Amino acid sequence: MTTVLNPATEEVIAELESAGVEETDAAVARARAAFPAWRAVAPADRARLLRRLATLVEEHHEELSQIESANVGKPISGARGEVGMVAQVFHFYAGAVDKHHGETIPVAGGIDMTFREPLGVVGLIVPWNFPLNISSWKLGPALACGNTVVLKPAELTPLSALRLAELALEAGIPEGVVNVVVGKGSVAGQRLIEHPDVAKIGFTGSTEVGQQVMRGAAGTIKRVTLELGGKSANVVFADADLERAAAAAPYAVFDNAGQDCCARSRILVEASVYDRFAELLVEATRKLRVGDPRDEATEMGPLVSAAHRETVASFVDGEPLFRGDAPDGPGFWYPATLVEARPDDRIAREEVFGPVAALIPFRDEEEAVRIANDSDYGLSGSIWTENGGRALRVARAIETGVLSINSNSSVRVSTPFGGFKQSGFGRELGMHALEGYSEIKNVYYSTEG
Ligand code: NAP
Ligand code: MG
C-alpha cells in the first residue's frame, strides 16, 4: 500500500495499491500491445491528439495545480506556473511531430535516406520534486516520436501523473499508450529497468539511483537518458549589478524549498564585494515568504517528507550566517539557511536538495571558474557581471549543461536541458529531446539495374 501525505499538514490524502513486478509487467504488456497501432497513427492525427491533451491540461489547470501543491507541499503560485509549462510542453511536441524527420544523403549508385523510428515501449521514471513537469518533458517527445510509455512517478507523489493519464485517455490517446505504475523504485522501477520489452529508460532522479539505472540497463543494452543531481554555482563578480544579483539569488536556491536539481546552492562571490553582497543577500532572504502553500503569497513551503528533512538538517552544523523563520508543525518545515563555506566543505560539495545555500568567496575570474568546476556535478549555474566579454568567457569555461547570465532561469520549453559530468547525459526539452526517443534507420536504394 502507498500512503500519500500532504507535506504541509502531514494529513493522508490518498492510499493506493502499490504495484509489484506483476503489475509492472502487465503495464509493459499493455504498452507493447498498443505500440504497433500508435506508431502507425498519421503524424497530423498524432499531433492533434497531443494538442488536445495540451488543451485538457489548460482546462484542468487549477485542479492539477491544487493536486501538485497538496502532494508536494509546493506553493500554489509555483504549481500554477509548472502546470502552465506542462500544457506548453504538449503544445510544443504536438507541433514537433512532423518536423522531426530524416534526410537524403548523396551517395554513388543510388539514394540513401534516413528515417526516425520510435523505440517501442519506453519506461519513464521521475522524482517527487516536479512530478508533473518532469513527466511532461519525457511524455511529450516520447509520444510525439510514436513510442508507448510506462510512467513510474515517485511513490511520494503519484497523484498528478494518475490524473494526467486520465486526461490522455479523455484526449483520445488510445488505451495502452500511456500507462502509469505507482510503486516503489526498488520494485516497479527496478523491474522497468530490467524488463526485456522496455527499449529505453528516461530517468530523472539522484546520481546514486542513476548509476543503478545504467547498471540495470546494461543487461539488455537499453537506451538511457539520465537527468541527475546538481551542485550548481551562482557566480557573482564585483562588476555585477549587486542589488539585482542579491535580490534574485534566494529564488535560485530556495524555490521549491531547495528541492530543485538546478538550485544554485553554491554562491560564489568576488572577495572585494563579499561583505556587501552577503548583507544584501541576508536582507533579500529575510523577505522570503514561508508558510501555507495554499496562500497565493507564499514563496516557500515545507520539505517533502520527514526523512528528507533529517537529511537536509544533517548538512548544517554550527551557527549559520542566517536562518529564517519556519512554522513549527505539523508539516516538514525547514528554514531558509545561509552558511559561509570553503570549497572543500561537505556543504559545498554534496547536493543538499533543501533550502541551504553556501557562500564562498573567490579572488579573481580564474579562481571563480576553478571553484565552479571543482564538482562531480555539472547541471546549471548563473553568472552575474556587467562585462559582456567576461560573461561569455566564463560561460564557455564552466563545465555545465545549462547556464544563465544575469538571470536564474534554467528551463524553457524550446531549449535543451541536461547535465555534464555526473549530472547525467541526454537532453530534455526543445527539439533535442526527440533525439532521445527515436532511433535513426538508414536505407540505401540502388538505382542501378
Ligand atoms: P531518486 O531517489 O533517485 O528517485 C527518482 C525516481 O527513481 C523515483 O521514482 C524513485 O522511486 C525511483 N527509484 C528509486 N530507486 C530505484 C531503483 N532501484 N530502480 C528504479 N527506480 C528507482 O530521486 P528523488 O529523491 O526522487 O529526487 C531527488 C533527486 O532527483 C535529486 O538528486 C535531484 O537532483 C534529482 N533531480 C534531477 C533533475 C534533473 O533534471 N537533472 C530534476 C529533478 C530532480 P521511489 O521514490 O518511488 O522509490
Ligand atoms: Mg529518493
Short mmCIF file of C-alpha atoms and ligand atoms in Angstrom, two decimals:
data_model
loop_
_atom_site.label_atom_id
_atom_site.label_comp_id
_atom_site.label_asym_id
_atom_site.label_seq_id
_atom_site.Cartn_x
_atom_site.Cartn_y
_atom_site.Cartn_z
CA MET A 1 0.00 0.00 0.00
CA THR A 2 1.23 3.51 -0.84
CA THR A 3 0.17 6.18 1.63
CA VAL A 4 0.28 9.68 0.16
CA LEU A 5 0.69 12.64 2.54
CA ASN A 6 0.33 16.39 2.32
CA PRO A 7 3.81 17.52 3.49
CA ALA A 8 2.43 20.82 4.82
CA THR A 9 -0.11 19.18 7.15
CA GLU A 10 1.03 15.52 7.40
CA GLU A 11 -2.57 14.53 6.55
CA VAL A 12 -3.15 11.38 4.49
CA ILE A 13 -4.57 12.49 1.13
CA ALA A 14 -4.66 9.11 -0.66
CA GLU A 15 -4.00 5.41 -0.17
CA LEU A 16 -3.15 3.42 -3.26
CA GLU A 17 -2.33 -0.15 -4.13
CA SER A 18 1.43 -0.42 -4.69
CA ALA A 19 2.42 -2.04 -8.00
CA GLY A 20 4.74 -5.03 -7.77
CA VAL A 21 6.58 -6.89 -10.51
CA GLU A 22 3.38 -8.49 -11.82
CA GLU A 23 1.52 -5.17 -12.20
CA THR A 24 4.57 -3.60 -13.81
CA ASP A 25 4.83 -6.47 -16.30
CA ALA A 26 1.13 -6.04 -17.09
CA ALA A 27 1.66 -2.33 -17.81
CA VAL A 28 4.59 -3.13 -20.11
CA ALA A 29 2.44 -5.74 -21.89
CA ARG A 30 -0.33 -3.15 -22.43
CA ALA A 31 2.19 -0.66 -23.79
CA ARG A 32 3.67 -3.28 -26.08
CA ALA A 33 0.26 -4.25 -27.42
CA ALA A 34 -0.59 -0.61 -28.11
CA PHE A 35 2.68 0.18 -29.90
CA PRO A 36 2.03 -1.04 -33.48
CA ALA A 37 -1.20 0.96 -33.84
CA TRP A 38 0.22 4.06 -32.13
CA ARG A 39 3.33 4.24 -34.29
CA ALA A 40 1.09 3.91 -37.38
CA VAL A 41 -1.12 6.90 -36.47
CA ALA A 42 -0.71 9.55 -39.17
CA PRO A 43 1.54 12.41 -37.99
CA ALA A 44 -1.18 15.03 -38.24
CA ASP A 45 -3.51 12.87 -36.14
CA ARG A 46 -0.87 12.20 -33.51
CA ALA A 47 -0.22 15.95 -33.35
CA ARG A 48 -3.95 16.61 -32.96
CA LEU A 49 -4.18 14.16 -30.03
CA LEU A 50 -1.20 15.77 -28.27
CA ARG A 51 -2.70 19.21 -28.86
CA ARG A 52 -5.97 18.04 -27.36
CA LEU A 53 -4.09 16.77 -24.30
CA ALA A 54 -2.42 20.20 -24.01
CA THR A 55 -5.83 21.86 -24.14
CA LEU A 56 -7.23 19.50 -21.49
CA VAL A 57 -4.29 20.36 -19.22
CA GLU A 58 -5.20 24.03 -19.72
CA GLU A 59 -8.85 23.34 -18.93
CA HIS A 60 -7.84 21.45 -15.76
CA HIS A 61 -5.10 23.91 -14.86
CA GLU A 62 -6.42 24.79 -11.41
CA GLU A 63 -7.30 21.19 -10.47
CA LEU A 64 -3.84 19.91 -11.47
CA SER A 65 -2.15 22.81 -9.66
CA GLN A 66 -4.06 22.06 -6.47
CA ILE A 67 -3.16 18.35 -6.67
CA GLU A 68 0.52 19.15 -7.17
CA SER A 69 0.59 21.76 -4.42
CA ALA A 70 -1.08 19.44 -1.89
CA ASN A 71 1.02 16.40 -2.77
CA VAL A 72 4.46 18.08 -2.93
CA GLY A 73 3.77 20.88 -0.44
CA LYS A 74 4.78 23.45 -3.03
CA PRO A 75 3.33 26.97 -3.06
CA ILE A 76 0.25 27.19 -5.24
CA SER A 77 1.72 30.06 -7.29
CA GLY A 78 4.68 27.86 -8.27
CA ALA A 79 2.43 24.88 -9.01
CA ARG A 80 0.32 27.03 -11.34
CA GLY A 81 3.42 28.08 -13.24
CA GLU A 82 4.55 24.47 -13.59
CA VAL A 83 1.19 23.22 -14.87
CA GLY A 84 1.19 26.11 -17.34
CA MET A 85 4.51 24.79 -18.63
CA VAL A 86 3.09 21.25 -18.91
CA ALA A 87 0.45 22.49 -21.35
CA GLN A 88 3.10 24.38 -23.35
CA VAL A 89 5.26 21.26 -23.49
CA PHE A 90 2.45 19.21 -25.08
CA HIS A 91 1.69 22.06 -27.49
CA PHE A 92 5.36 22.20 -28.47
CA TYR A 93 5.65 18.44 -29.12
CA ALA A 94 2.32 18.40 -30.95
CA GLY A 95 3.96 20.89 -33.31
CA ALA A 96 7.16 18.85 -33.47
CA VAL A 97 5.59 15.57 -34.65
CA ASP A 98 6.03 16.31 -38.37
CA LYS A 99 9.14 18.48 -38.06
CA HIS A 100 11.49 15.78 -36.83
CA HIS A 101 12.37 13.75 -39.86
CA GLY A 102 15.06 12.02 -41.85
CA GLU A 103 17.28 13.23 -44.67
CA THR A 104 18.65 12.10 -48.00
CA ILE A 105 22.41 11.78 -48.33
CA PRO A 106 24.27 11.95 -51.67
CA VAL A 107 25.97 8.61 -52.38
CA ALA A 108 27.10 6.73 -55.50
CA GLY A 109 24.79 4.35 -57.36
CA GLY A 110 21.57 5.05 -55.54
CA ILE A 111 19.64 7.01 -53.00
CA ASP A 112 20.39 6.97 -49.31
CA MET A 113 17.73 8.03 -46.87
CA THR A 114 17.27 8.09 -43.13
CA PHE A 115 14.16 7.51 -41.02
CA ARG A 116 13.43 8.37 -37.41
CA GLU A 117 11.94 5.25 -35.90
CA PRO A 118 10.26 5.07 -32.50
CA LEU A 119 11.99 2.84 -29.94
CA GLY A 120 8.91 0.92 -28.78
CA VAL A 121 7.97 0.81 -25.10
CA VAL A 122 9.82 3.39 -23.02
CA GLY A 123 9.97 3.44 -19.22
CA LEU A 124 9.86 6.88 -17.64
CA ILE A 125 10.99 7.17 -14.01
CA VAL A 126 10.53 10.55 -12.36
CA PRO A 127 11.23 12.15 -8.96
CA TRP A 128 8.96 13.89 -6.46
CA ASN A 129 10.13 17.48 -6.75
CA PHE A 130 8.42 18.49 -10.03
CA PRO A 131 6.30 15.39 -10.69
CA LEU A 132 4.03 16.62 -13.48
CA ASN A 133 6.50 18.93 -15.14
CA ILE A 134 9.24 16.34 -15.45
CA SER A 135 6.71 13.71 -16.58
CA SER A 136 5.64 16.00 -19.42
CA TRP A 137 9.23 16.66 -20.50
CA LYS A 138 9.53 12.93 -21.19
CA LEU A 139 5.98 12.09 -22.28
CA GLY A 140 5.85 14.88 -24.88
CA PRO A 141 8.81 13.77 -27.02
CA ALA A 142 8.22 10.04 -26.33
CA LEU A 143 4.65 10.19 -27.65
CA ALA A 144 5.49 12.58 -30.49
CA CYS A 145 8.03 10.06 -31.79
CA GLY A 146 5.46 7.24 -31.71
CA ASN A 147 6.55 5.34 -28.59
CA THR A 148 4.22 3.97 -25.95
CA VAL A 149 5.13 4.56 -22.32
CA VAL A 150 5.08 3.22 -18.80
CA LEU A 151 5.47 6.11 -16.38
CA LYS A 152 6.60 5.48 -12.82
CA PRO A 153 6.14 8.50 -10.59
CA ALA A 154 7.88 8.69 -7.21
CA GLU A 155 5.96 6.83 -4.56
CA LEU A 156 5.62 10.02 -2.51
CA THR A 157 3.96 11.99 -5.33
CA PRO A 158 1.92 9.86 -7.74
CA LEU A 159 -1.33 11.85 -7.86
CA SER A 160 -0.78 14.32 -10.70
CA ALA A 161 0.61 11.60 -13.03
CA LEU A 162 -2.51 9.50 -12.45
CA ARG A 163 -4.76 12.46 -13.30
CA LEU A 164 -2.68 13.23 -16.40
CA ALA A 165 -3.09 9.64 -17.63
CA GLU A 166 -6.88 10.04 -17.33
CA LEU A 167 -6.70 13.26 -19.35
CA ALA A 168 -4.63 11.47 -22.02
CA LEU A 169 -7.46 8.96 -22.43
CA GLU A 170 -10.03 11.74 -22.49
CA ALA A 171 -7.97 13.42 -25.23
CA GLY A 172 -8.43 10.31 -27.35
CA ILE A 173 -4.94 8.89 -27.00
CA PRO A 174 -5.66 5.15 -27.29
CA GLU A 175 -5.75 2.85 -24.28
CA GLY A 176 -2.34 1.33 -23.53
CA VAL A 177 -0.28 4.21 -24.97
CA VAL A 178 0.17 5.97 -21.61
CA ASN A 179 0.41 3.67 -18.57
CA VAL A 180 1.19 4.71 -15.01
CA VAL A 181 2.52 2.34 -12.35
CA VAL A 182 2.52 3.52 -8.76
CA GLY A 183 5.08 1.51 -6.89
CA LYS A 184 8.43 1.56 -5.14
CA GLY A 185 11.51 2.41 -7.15
CA SER A 186 13.27 -0.67 -5.88
CA VAL A 187 10.42 -2.89 -7.14
CA ALA A 188 8.41 -1.35 -10.01
CA GLY A 189 11.27 0.94 -11.11
CA GLN A 190 13.86 -1.80 -10.98
CA ARG A 191 11.58 -4.10 -12.99
CA LEU A 192 11.20 -1.49 -15.73
CA ILE A 193 14.97 -1.12 -15.90
CA GLU A 194 15.47 -4.85 -16.37
CA HIS A 195 12.38 -5.68 -18.44
CA PRO A 196 13.38 -7.15 -21.82
CA ASP A 197 10.44 -5.44 -23.61
CA VAL A 198 11.38 -1.94 -22.44
CA ALA A 199 13.62 -0.29 -25.01
CA LYS A 200 14.67 2.79 -23.08
CA ILE A 201 14.60 4.36 -19.65
CA GLY A 202 14.15 8.10 -19.38
CA PHE A 203 15.24 8.77 -15.80
CA THR A 204 15.29 11.83 -13.60
CA GLY A 205 16.48 11.46 -10.04
CA SER A 206 19.56 11.13 -7.90
CA THR A 207 23.01 10.30 -9.24
CA GLU A 208 23.06 7.24 -6.97
CA VAL A 209 19.90 5.71 -8.50
CA GLY A 210 21.10 6.89 -11.93
CA GLN A 211 24.09 4.58 -11.51
CA GLN A 212 21.70 1.71 -10.77
CA VAL A 213 19.73 2.56 -13.91
CA MET A 214 22.88 2.35 -16.03
CA ARG A 215 23.93 -0.93 -14.43
CA GLY A 216 20.48 -2.50 -14.79
CA ALA A 217 20.09 -1.30 -18.37
CA ALA A 218 23.34 -2.97 -19.40
CA GLY A 219 21.72 -6.41 -19.35
CA THR A 220 19.50 -5.59 -22.33
CA ILE A 221 21.55 -2.70 -23.83
CA LYS A 222 18.67 -0.35 -23.09
CA ARG A 223 18.97 3.25 -24.11
CA VAL A 224 19.06 5.58 -21.15
CA THR A 225 18.88 9.28 -20.59
CA LEU A 226 19.82 10.42 -17.12
CA GLU A 227 18.89 13.75 -15.57
CA LEU A 228 20.62 13.63 -12.19
CA GLY A 229 21.71 15.77 -9.29
CA GLY A 230 23.48 19.09 -9.22
CA LYS A 231 25.55 21.45 -7.08
CA SER A 232 25.43 24.48 -9.28
CA ALA A 233 27.34 27.73 -8.86
CA ASN A 234 25.91 31.21 -8.82
CA VAL A 235 28.97 33.31 -9.69
CA VAL A 236 28.78 36.96 -8.69
CA PHE A 237 31.54 39.25 -9.96
CA ALA A 238 32.36 42.62 -8.38
CA ASP A 239 31.23 44.37 -11.57
CA ALA A 240 27.71 42.89 -11.37
CA ASP A 241 24.55 44.79 -10.53
CA LEU A 242 24.85 43.58 -6.93
CA GLU A 243 21.36 44.65 -5.85
CA ARG A 244 19.81 42.71 -8.70
CA ALA A 245 22.00 39.65 -8.18
CA ALA A 246 21.29 39.57 -4.43
CA ALA A 247 17.54 40.01 -4.92
CA ALA A 248 17.50 37.07 -7.36
CA ALA A 249 19.86 34.68 -5.54
CA PRO A 250 17.37 33.44 -2.88
CA TYR A 251 14.98 32.31 -5.63
CA ALA A 252 17.80 30.39 -7.30
CA VAL A 253 18.10 28.10 -4.30
CA PHE A 254 15.03 28.42 -2.07
CA ASP A 255 12.40 27.98 -4.80
CA ASN A 256 10.63 24.66 -4.23
CA ALA A 257 12.32 24.74 -0.80
CA GLY A 258 15.64 23.99 -2.49
CA GLN A 259 14.36 20.67 -3.83
CA ASP A 260 15.47 21.62 -7.29
CA CYS A 261 18.18 19.90 -9.31
CA CYS A 262 19.05 23.33 -10.77
CA ALA A 263 19.41 25.02 -7.37
CA ARG A 264 22.38 27.40 -7.43
CA SER A 265 23.34 26.25 -3.95
CA ARG A 266 26.95 27.44 -4.14
CA ILE A 267 27.01 31.24 -4.20
CA LEU A 268 30.50 32.29 -5.32
CA VAL A 269 31.22 35.97 -4.64
CA GLU A 270 34.26 38.05 -5.62
CA ALA A 271 36.14 38.83 -2.38
CA SER A 272 36.18 42.62 -2.89
CA VAL A 273 32.35 42.77 -2.68
CA TYR A 274 31.76 39.71 -0.48
CA ASP A 275 30.71 41.57 2.70
CA ARG A 276 28.41 43.96 0.86
CA PHE A 277 26.82 41.12 -1.13
CA ALA A 278 26.35 38.94 1.97
CA GLU A 279 24.50 41.83 3.64
CA LEU A 280 22.21 42.29 0.63
CA LEU A 281 21.63 38.53 0.38
CA VAL A 282 20.63 38.22 4.04
CA GLU A 283 18.19 41.12 3.58
CA ALA A 284 16.66 39.50 0.50
CA THR A 285 16.42 36.07 2.13
CA ARG A 286 14.73 37.57 5.18
CA LYS A 287 11.92 38.77 2.88
CA LEU A 288 11.13 35.26 1.61
CA ARG A 289 7.52 34.39 2.49
CA VAL A 290 7.47 30.92 4.09
CA GLY A 291 4.23 29.22 5.09
CA ASP A 292 0.94 27.72 3.93
CA PRO A 293 1.35 26.53 0.33
CA ARG A 294 -2.31 27.34 -0.37
CA ASP A 295 -1.68 31.04 0.26
CA GLU A 296 -1.14 32.91 -3.04
CA ALA A 297 1.64 34.99 -1.49
CA THR A 298 3.69 32.06 -0.16
CA GLU A 299 7.10 31.62 -1.78
CA MET A 300 8.44 28.63 0.14
CA GLY A 301 6.65 25.61 1.61
CA PRO A 302 7.83 22.57 3.59
CA LEU A 303 10.15 19.77 2.51
CA VAL A 304 8.59 16.66 1.01
CA SER A 305 8.98 14.26 3.95
CA ALA A 306 10.24 13.84 7.50
CA ALA A 307 13.10 11.62 6.30
CA HIS A 308 14.20 14.21 3.78
CA ARG A 309 14.13 16.95 6.44
CA GLU A 310 16.52 14.87 8.54
CA THR A 311 18.93 14.57 5.61
CA VAL A 312 18.80 18.32 4.98
CA ALA A 313 19.33 19.14 8.66
CA SER A 314 22.42 16.90 8.77
CA PHE A 315 24.23 19.37 6.50
CA VAL A 316 24.07 22.30 8.91
CA ASP A 317 26.32 22.31 11.94
CA GLY A 318 27.44 25.38 13.84
CA GLU A 319 25.93 28.84 13.61
CA PRO A 320 24.80 29.78 10.10
CA LEU A 321 25.16 33.27 8.65
CA PHE A 322 21.36 33.43 8.52
CA ARG A 323 18.46 31.23 9.47
CA GLY A 324 14.93 32.28 8.52
CA ASP A 325 11.59 31.55 10.15
CA ALA A 326 9.52 28.44 9.51
CA PRO A 327 6.31 27.11 11.06
CA ASP A 328 6.75 24.61 13.91
CA GLY A 329 4.48 21.93 12.52
CA PRO A 330 2.64 19.86 11.64
CA GLY A 331 4.44 19.71 8.31
CA PHE A 332 8.05 19.03 7.33
CA TRP A 333 9.31 22.60 7.64
CA TYR A 334 12.92 23.70 7.37
CA PRO A 335 14.02 27.35 7.38
CA ALA A 336 15.92 29.12 4.60
CA THR A 337 19.55 28.95 5.70
CA LEU A 338 22.74 30.70 4.53
CA VAL A 339 26.13 29.36 5.58
CA GLU A 340 29.67 30.55 4.88
CA ALA A 341 31.83 27.78 3.48
CA ARG A 342 35.09 26.78 1.87
CA PRO A 343 35.16 24.85 -1.41
CA ASP A 344 36.16 21.61 0.35
CA ASP A 345 33.40 21.62 2.96
CA ARG A 346 30.72 18.93 2.66
CA ILE A 347 28.07 21.65 2.28
CA ALA A 348 29.93 22.93 -0.80
CA ARG A 349 30.34 19.52 -2.43
CA GLU A 350 27.22 17.41 -1.84
CA GLU A 351 23.72 18.10 -3.08
CA VAL A 352 21.57 19.15 -0.09
CA PHE A 353 18.29 19.32 -2.02
CA GLY A 354 16.91 21.66 0.62
CA PRO A 355 16.87 25.39 1.44
CA VAL A 356 20.54 25.72 2.39
CA ALA A 357 22.97 27.86 0.40
CA ALA A 358 26.74 28.04 0.83
CA LEU A 359 28.54 31.37 0.33
CA ILE A 360 32.11 31.06 -0.94
CA PRO A 361 34.49 33.94 -1.71
CA PHE A 362 36.84 33.95 -4.75
CA ARG A 363 39.79 36.19 -5.67
CA ASP A 364 39.55 36.53 -9.43
CA GLU A 365 37.96 35.13 -12.58
CA GLU A 366 40.38 32.25 -12.84
CA GLU A 367 39.66 31.11 -9.29
CA ALA A 368 35.90 31.52 -9.80
CA VAL A 369 35.99 29.13 -12.76
CA ARG A 370 38.21 26.68 -10.87
CA ILE A 371 35.87 26.54 -7.87
CA ALA A 372 32.76 26.35 -10.07
CA ASN A 373 34.26 23.36 -11.92
CA ASP A 374 35.55 21.65 -8.79
CA SER A 375 32.45 19.45 -8.57
CA ASP A 376 31.35 16.00 -9.68
CA TYR A 377 28.19 17.66 -10.96
CA GLY A 378 27.55 19.98 -13.90
CA LEU A 379 23.88 20.80 -14.34
CA SER A 380 23.13 24.51 -14.21
CA GLY A 381 24.56 27.81 -12.97
CA SER A 382 24.44 31.57 -13.21
CA ILE A 383 26.97 34.31 -13.93
CA TRP A 384 26.40 37.88 -12.78
CA THR A 385 28.55 40.57 -14.42
CA GLU A 386 28.08 43.74 -16.49
CA ASN A 387 31.11 42.80 -18.62
CA GLY A 388 29.78 41.00 -21.71
CA GLY A 389 33.13 39.56 -22.73
CA ARG A 390 33.70 38.09 -19.27
CA ALA A 391 30.14 36.72 -19.17
CA LEU A 392 30.66 34.69 -22.34
CA ARG A 393 34.25 33.71 -21.49
CA VAL A 394 33.16 32.30 -18.13
CA ALA A 395 30.05 30.70 -19.64
CA ARG A 396 32.27 28.78 -22.05
CA ALA A 397 34.68 27.76 -19.27
CA ILE A 398 32.14 26.39 -16.80
CA GLU A 399 31.52 22.64 -17.23
CA THR A 400 27.76 22.53 -17.04
CA GLY A 401 24.83 21.79 -19.34
CA VAL A 402 22.71 24.88 -18.68
CA LEU A 403 23.83 28.41 -17.77
CA SER A 404 22.18 31.77 -17.45
CA ILE A 405 23.79 35.20 -17.49
CA ASN A 406 22.27 37.83 -15.19
CA SER A 407 19.33 35.50 -14.61
CA ASN A 408 18.25 32.47 -12.59
CA SER A 409 16.32 30.74 -15.30
CA SER A 410 17.07 27.13 -16.21
CA VAL A 411 14.28 25.64 -18.29
CA ARG A 412 12.37 26.80 -21.31
CA VAL A 413 10.07 24.64 -23.45
CA SER A 414 12.06 25.11 -26.64
CA THR A 415 15.67 24.93 -25.39
CA PRO A 416 17.79 21.90 -24.46
CA PHE A 417 18.15 20.96 -20.80
CA GLY A 418 20.52 18.42 -19.25
CA GLY A 419 23.78 17.79 -17.49
CA PHE A 420 27.53 17.43 -17.90
CA LYS A 421 29.62 15.05 -15.78
CA GLN A 422 27.72 13.17 -13.06
CA SER A 423 24.63 15.30 -13.62
CA GLY A 424 23.82 12.86 -16.41
CA PHE A 425 23.51 12.79 -20.19
CA GLY A 426 20.91 13.22 -22.87
CA ARG A 427 18.84 16.36 -23.31
CA GLU A 428 15.24 17.13 -22.47
CA LEU A 429 13.00 19.85 -23.91
CA GLY A 430 13.24 21.55 -27.29
CA MET A 431 13.85 19.60 -30.47
CA HIS A 432 16.89 17.98 -28.81
CA ALA A 433 14.69 15.74 -26.65
CA LEU A 434 13.37 13.99 -29.76
CA GLU A 435 16.84 12.51 -30.33
CA GLY A 436 16.46 10.50 -27.14
CA TYR A 437 13.15 8.94 -28.13
CA SER A 438 13.92 7.87 -31.70
CA GLU A 439 16.42 5.71 -33.48
CA ILE A 440 17.94 6.56 -36.88
CA LYS A 441 17.48 3.96 -39.58
CA ASN A 442 19.47 4.22 -42.79
CA VAL A 443 18.09 2.79 -46.04
CA TYR A 444 20.02 2.60 -49.30
CA TYR A 445 18.08 2.18 -52.55
CA SER A 446 20.11 1.17 -55.58
CA THR A 447 19.11 2.96 -58.77
CA GLU A 448 21.27 0.71 -60.93
CA GLY A 449 19.80 -2.11 -62.98
P1 NAP B 1 15.61 9.20 -6.50
O1 NAP B 1 15.62 8.70 -5.14
O2 NAP B 1 16.78 8.92 -7.38
O3 NAP B 1 14.27 8.68 -7.18
C1 NAP B 1 13.90 9.05 -8.50
C2 NAP B 1 12.95 8.01 -9.05
O4 NAP B 1 13.63 6.76 -9.16
C3 NAP B 1 11.73 7.76 -8.16
O5 NAP B 1 10.62 7.49 -8.97
C4 NAP B 1 12.15 6.54 -7.39
O6 NAP B 1 11.05 5.78 -6.92
C5 NAP B 1 12.90 5.78 -8.46
N1 NAP B 1 13.82 4.76 -7.96
C6 NAP B 1 14.43 4.66 -6.75
N2 NAP B 1 15.18 3.55 -6.69
C7 NAP B 1 15.07 2.91 -7.87
C8 NAP B 1 15.60 1.73 -8.42
N3 NAP B 1 16.43 0.93 -7.74
N4 NAP B 1 15.26 1.39 -9.67
C9 NAP B 1 14.45 2.17 -10.39
N5 NAP B 1 13.88 3.30 -9.93
C10 NAP B 1 14.20 3.68 -8.69
O7 NAP B 1 15.44 10.79 -6.54
P2 NAP B 1 14.42 11.63 -5.68
O8 NAP B 1 14.82 11.52 -4.25
O9 NAP B 1 13.03 11.30 -6.05
O10 NAP B 1 14.69 13.10 -6.28
C11 NAP B 1 15.78 13.86 -5.92
C12 NAP B 1 16.92 13.74 -6.90
O11 NAP B 1 16.50 13.96 -8.23
C13 NAP B 1 17.97 14.80 -6.66
O12 NAP B 1 19.25 14.21 -6.69
C14 NAP B 1 17.80 15.75 -7.82
O13 NAP B 1 18.93 16.50 -8.15
C15 NAP B 1 17.37 14.87 -8.90
N6 NAP B 1 16.65 15.62 -9.93
C16 NAP B 1 17.27 15.86 -11.14
C17 NAP B 1 16.63 16.59 -12.12
C18 NAP B 1 17.27 16.84 -13.45
O14 NAP B 1 16.55 17.16 -14.38
N7 NAP B 1 18.58 16.71 -13.59
C19 NAP B 1 15.35 17.11 -11.87
C20 NAP B 1 14.77 16.86 -10.64
C21 NAP B 1 15.43 16.10 -9.67
P3 NAP B 1 10.50 5.88 -5.40
O15 NAP B 1 10.83 7.25 -4.91
O16 NAP B 1 9.06 5.63 -5.58
O17 NAP B 1 11.17 4.80 -4.64
MG MG B 2 14.80 9.22 -3.16
#
